[in-house]
Short mmCIF file of C-alpha atoms in Angstrom, two decimals:
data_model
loop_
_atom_site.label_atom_id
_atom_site.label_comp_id
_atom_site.label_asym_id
_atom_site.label_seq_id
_atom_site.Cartn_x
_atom_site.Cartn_y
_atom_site.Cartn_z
CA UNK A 1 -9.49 -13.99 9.87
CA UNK A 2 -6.28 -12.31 9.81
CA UNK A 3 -6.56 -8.24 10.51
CA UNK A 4 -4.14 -5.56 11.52
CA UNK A 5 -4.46 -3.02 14.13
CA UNK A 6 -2.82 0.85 14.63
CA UNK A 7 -4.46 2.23 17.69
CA UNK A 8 -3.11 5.39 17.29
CA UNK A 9 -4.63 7.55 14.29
CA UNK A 10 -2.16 10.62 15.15
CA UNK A 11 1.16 10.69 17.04
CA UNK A 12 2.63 13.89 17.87
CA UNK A 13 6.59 13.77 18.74
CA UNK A 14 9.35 16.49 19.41
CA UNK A 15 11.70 16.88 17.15
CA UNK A 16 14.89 14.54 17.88
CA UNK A 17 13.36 12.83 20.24
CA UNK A 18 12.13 9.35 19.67
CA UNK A 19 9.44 8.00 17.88
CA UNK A 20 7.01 4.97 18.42
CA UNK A 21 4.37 4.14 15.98
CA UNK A 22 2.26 1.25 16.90
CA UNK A 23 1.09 -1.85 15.23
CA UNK A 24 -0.58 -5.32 16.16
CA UNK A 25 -1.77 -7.68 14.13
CA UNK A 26 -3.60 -11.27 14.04
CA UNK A 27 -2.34 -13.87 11.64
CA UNK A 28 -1.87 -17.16 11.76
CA UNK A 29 1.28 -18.63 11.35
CA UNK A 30 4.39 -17.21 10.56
CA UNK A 31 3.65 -13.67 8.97
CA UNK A 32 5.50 -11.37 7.06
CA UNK A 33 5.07 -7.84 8.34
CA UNK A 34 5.81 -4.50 6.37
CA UNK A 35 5.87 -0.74 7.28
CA UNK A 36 4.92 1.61 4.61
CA UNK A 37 4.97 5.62 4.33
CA UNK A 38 3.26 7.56 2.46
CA UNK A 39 3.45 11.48 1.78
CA UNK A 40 1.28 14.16 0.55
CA UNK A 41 -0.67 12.74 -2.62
CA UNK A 42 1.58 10.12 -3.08
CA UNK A 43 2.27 6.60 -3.48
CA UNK A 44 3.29 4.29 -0.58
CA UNK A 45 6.65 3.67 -0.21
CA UNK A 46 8.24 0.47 1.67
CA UNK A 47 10.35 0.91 4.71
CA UNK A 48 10.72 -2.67 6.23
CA UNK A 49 9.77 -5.49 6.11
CA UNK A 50 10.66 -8.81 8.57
CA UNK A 51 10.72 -12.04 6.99
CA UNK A 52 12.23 -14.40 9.94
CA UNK A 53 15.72 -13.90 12.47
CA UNK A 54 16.08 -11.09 13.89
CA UNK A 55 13.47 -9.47 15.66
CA UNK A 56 14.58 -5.93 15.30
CA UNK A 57 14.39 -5.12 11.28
CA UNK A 58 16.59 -2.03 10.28
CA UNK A 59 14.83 0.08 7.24
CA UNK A 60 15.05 2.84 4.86
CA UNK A 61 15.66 6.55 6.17
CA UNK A 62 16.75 5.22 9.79
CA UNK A 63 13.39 3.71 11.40
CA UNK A 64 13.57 0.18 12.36
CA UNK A 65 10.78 -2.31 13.70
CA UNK A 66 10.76 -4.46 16.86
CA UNK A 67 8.96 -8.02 15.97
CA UNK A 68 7.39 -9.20 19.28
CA UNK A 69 5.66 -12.48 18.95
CA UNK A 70 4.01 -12.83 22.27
CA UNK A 71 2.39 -9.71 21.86
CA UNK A 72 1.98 -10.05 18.44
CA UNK A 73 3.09 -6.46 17.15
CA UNK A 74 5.54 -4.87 15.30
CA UNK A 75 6.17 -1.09 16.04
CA UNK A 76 7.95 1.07 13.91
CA UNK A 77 10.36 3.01 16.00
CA UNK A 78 13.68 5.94 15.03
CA UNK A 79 15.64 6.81 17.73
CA UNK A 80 15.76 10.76 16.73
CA UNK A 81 12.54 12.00 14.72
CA UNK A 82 13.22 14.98 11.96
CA UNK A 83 10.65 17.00 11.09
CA UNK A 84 10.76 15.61 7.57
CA UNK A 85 9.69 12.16 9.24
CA UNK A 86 6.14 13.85 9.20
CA UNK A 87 4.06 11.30 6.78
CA UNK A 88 1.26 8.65 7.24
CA UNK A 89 2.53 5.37 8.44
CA UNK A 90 1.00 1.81 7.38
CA UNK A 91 1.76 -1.51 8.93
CA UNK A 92 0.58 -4.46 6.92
CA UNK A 93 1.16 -7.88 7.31
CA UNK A 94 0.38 -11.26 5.02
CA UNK A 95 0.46 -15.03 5.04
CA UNK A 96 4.08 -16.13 4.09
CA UNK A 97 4.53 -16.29 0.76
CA UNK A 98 0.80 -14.70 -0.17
CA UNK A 99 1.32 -10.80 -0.67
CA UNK A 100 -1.89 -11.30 -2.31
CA UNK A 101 -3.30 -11.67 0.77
CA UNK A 102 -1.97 -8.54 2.39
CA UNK A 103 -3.99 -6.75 4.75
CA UNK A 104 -3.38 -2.87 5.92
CA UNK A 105 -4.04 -1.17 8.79
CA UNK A 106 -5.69 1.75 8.66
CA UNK A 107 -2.92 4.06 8.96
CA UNK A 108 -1.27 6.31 11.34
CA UNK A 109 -0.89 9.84 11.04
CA UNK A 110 2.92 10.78 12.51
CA UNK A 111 3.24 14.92 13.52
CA UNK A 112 7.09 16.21 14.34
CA UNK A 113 6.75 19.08 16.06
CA UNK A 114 9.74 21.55 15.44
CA UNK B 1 14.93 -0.28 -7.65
CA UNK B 2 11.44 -1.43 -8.47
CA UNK B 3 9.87 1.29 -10.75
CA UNK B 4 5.88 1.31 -10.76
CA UNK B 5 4.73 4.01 -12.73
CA UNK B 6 0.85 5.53 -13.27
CA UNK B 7 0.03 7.19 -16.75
CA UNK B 8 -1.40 10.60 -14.97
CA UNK B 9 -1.08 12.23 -11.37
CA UNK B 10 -4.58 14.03 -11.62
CA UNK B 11 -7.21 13.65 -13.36
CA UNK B 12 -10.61 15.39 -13.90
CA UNK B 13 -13.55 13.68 -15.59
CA UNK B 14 -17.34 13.77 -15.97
CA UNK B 15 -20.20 11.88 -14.40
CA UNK B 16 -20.75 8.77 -17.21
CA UNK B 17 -17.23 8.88 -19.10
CA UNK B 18 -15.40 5.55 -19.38
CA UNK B 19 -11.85 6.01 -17.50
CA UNK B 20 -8.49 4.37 -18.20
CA UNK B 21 -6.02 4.23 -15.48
CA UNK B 22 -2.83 2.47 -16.25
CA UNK B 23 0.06 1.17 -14.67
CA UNK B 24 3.57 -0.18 -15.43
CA UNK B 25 6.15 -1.93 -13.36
CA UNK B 26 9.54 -2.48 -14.97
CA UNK B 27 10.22 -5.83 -12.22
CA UNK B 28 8.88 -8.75 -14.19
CA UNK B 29 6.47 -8.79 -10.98
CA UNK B 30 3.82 -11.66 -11.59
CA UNK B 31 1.39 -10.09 -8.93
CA UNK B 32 -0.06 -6.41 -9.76
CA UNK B 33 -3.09 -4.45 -7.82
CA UNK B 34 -5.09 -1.90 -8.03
CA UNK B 35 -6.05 -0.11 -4.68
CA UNK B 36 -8.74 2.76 -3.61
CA UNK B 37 -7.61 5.18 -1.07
CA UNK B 38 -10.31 7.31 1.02
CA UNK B 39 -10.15 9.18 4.23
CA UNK B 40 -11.03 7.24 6.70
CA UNK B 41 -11.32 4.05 5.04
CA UNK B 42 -7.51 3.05 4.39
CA UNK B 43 -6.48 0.58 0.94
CA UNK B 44 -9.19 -1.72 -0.26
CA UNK B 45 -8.66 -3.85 -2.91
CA UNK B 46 -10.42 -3.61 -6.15
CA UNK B 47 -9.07 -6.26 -8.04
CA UNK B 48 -5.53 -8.21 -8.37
CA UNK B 49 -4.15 -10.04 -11.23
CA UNK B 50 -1.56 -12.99 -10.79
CA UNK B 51 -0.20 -13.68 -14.59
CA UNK B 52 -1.29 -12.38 -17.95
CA UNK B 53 -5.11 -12.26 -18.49
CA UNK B 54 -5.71 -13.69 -15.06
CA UNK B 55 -7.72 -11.36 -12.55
CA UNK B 56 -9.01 -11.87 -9.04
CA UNK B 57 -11.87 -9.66 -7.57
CA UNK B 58 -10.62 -7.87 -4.60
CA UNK B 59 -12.76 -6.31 -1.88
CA UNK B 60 -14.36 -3.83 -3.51
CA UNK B 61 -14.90 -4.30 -7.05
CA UNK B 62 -18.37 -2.99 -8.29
CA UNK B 63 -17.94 -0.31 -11.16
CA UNK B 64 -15.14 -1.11 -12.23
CA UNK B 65 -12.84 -3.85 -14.77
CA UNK B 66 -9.23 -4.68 -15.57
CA UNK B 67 -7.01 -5.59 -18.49
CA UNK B 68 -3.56 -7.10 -18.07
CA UNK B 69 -2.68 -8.14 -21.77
CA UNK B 70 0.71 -8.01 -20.98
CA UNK B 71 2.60 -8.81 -17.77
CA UNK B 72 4.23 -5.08 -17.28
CA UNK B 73 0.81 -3.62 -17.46
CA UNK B 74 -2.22 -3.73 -15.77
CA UNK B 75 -5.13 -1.32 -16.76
CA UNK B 76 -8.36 -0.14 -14.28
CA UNK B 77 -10.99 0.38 -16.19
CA UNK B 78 -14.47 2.74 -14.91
CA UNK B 79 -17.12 2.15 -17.36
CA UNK B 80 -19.22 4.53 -16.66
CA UNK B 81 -17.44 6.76 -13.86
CA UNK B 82 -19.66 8.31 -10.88
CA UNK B 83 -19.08 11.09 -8.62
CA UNK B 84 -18.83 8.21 -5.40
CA UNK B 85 -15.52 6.83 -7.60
CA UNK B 86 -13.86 10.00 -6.65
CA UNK B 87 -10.96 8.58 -4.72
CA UNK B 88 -7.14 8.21 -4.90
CA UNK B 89 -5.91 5.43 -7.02
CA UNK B 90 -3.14 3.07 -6.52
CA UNK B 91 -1.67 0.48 -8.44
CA UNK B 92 1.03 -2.04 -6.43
CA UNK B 93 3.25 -5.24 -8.18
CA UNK B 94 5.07 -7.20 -6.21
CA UNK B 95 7.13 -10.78 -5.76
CA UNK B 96 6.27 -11.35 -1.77
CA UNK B 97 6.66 -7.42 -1.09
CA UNK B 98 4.08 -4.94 -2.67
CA UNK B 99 5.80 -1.74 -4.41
CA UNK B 100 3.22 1.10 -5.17
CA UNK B 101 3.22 3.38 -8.05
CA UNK B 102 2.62 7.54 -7.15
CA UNK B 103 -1.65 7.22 -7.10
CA UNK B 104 -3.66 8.63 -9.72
CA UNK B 105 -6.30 11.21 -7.95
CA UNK B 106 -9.20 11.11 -9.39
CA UNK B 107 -12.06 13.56 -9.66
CA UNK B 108 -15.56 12.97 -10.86
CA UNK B 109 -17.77 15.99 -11.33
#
């Protein structure tokens, strides 16, 4: 069965320094993998997502995503966090193709600390 | 840009009302989904539907029913709503990449 992992519920960072949020998963085969945010009673907005190539996936407001396929993850990283930044984070990944068959992790909750 | 849109941001009801949520995507997206959001528990799926008047039960779909009578909407439907259905709602369509309308929250008193 395929599932998704964040280990981390919280993650406190410093403002401009960076940030790391992490993500594992178990599918089989040749995922796509996504990185959502969400704010304050809102909706989930998409970030990234890798498809195939290049293993590190640029997205929307500068974060980016390292695709590791040994170790099976893909963390969400920004090189310089803003205090804005400060959101819930979801990974999710599904069978190629199959976005019907997403699965999402639980979440992770991402502090920056002014 | 994908637009996915909810027909309210809040909304209060009572214990045994019957409860329309709708959504609209403007993407000619085949795939649509309705999602439940709790503390704690993440997204489960209630139900997804894949092309007019097709629906899929998703994870969690006990007390509640869909509509999609036309491919830019897709309506969740509470019969008979209950104070354990108070939850944030979400409603996603997508083509291989789920976009998610702004949630409906939900009260039941």
């Amino acid at each position: 069965a395929q599932s998704v992992a964040q280990p981390e519920d919280q993650v406190n960072v410093a403002e401009g320094n960076p940030l790391t949020v992490k993500c594992t998963y178990s599918v089989s085969g040749n995922p796509y993998l996504f990185w959502y945010v969400q704010y304050p009673n809102r909706g989930l907005q998409f970030l990234l997502k890798y498809i195939t190539g290049d293993n590190l996936v640029k997205g929307s407001y500068g974060f980016e995503a390292e695709f590791n396929k040994s170790q099976t993850s893909f963390h969400l990283k920004k090189p310089s966090a803003l205090v804005s930044d400060s959101a819930l984070y979801f990974c999710a990944v599904s069978p190629r193709n199959r976005d019907d068959k997403i699965i999402f992790g639980k979440g992770t909750r991402l502090h920056i600390l002014p | 840009d994908v637009k996915v849109t909810q027909s309210s941001r809040y909304l209060v009801k009572r214990t045994g009302e019957k409860v329309f949520l709708e959504c609209v995507q403007d993407m000619d997206h085949e795939n649509m989904f309705w999602y439940r959001q709790d503390p704690g528990l993440g997204l489960r799926l209630i139900y997804f539907s894949y092309d007019v008047k097709m629906k899929e039960k998703g994870d969690i779909p006990e007390g509640y029913s869909v509509s999609r009578e036309k491919k830019e909407r897709f309506s969740l439907i509470l019969e008979s709503a209950s104070t354990n259905q108070t939850s944030m709602y979400l409603c996603a369509s997508s083509r291989y990449t789920q976009y998610f309308g702004p949630g409906t929250r939900l009260t039941v008193l």
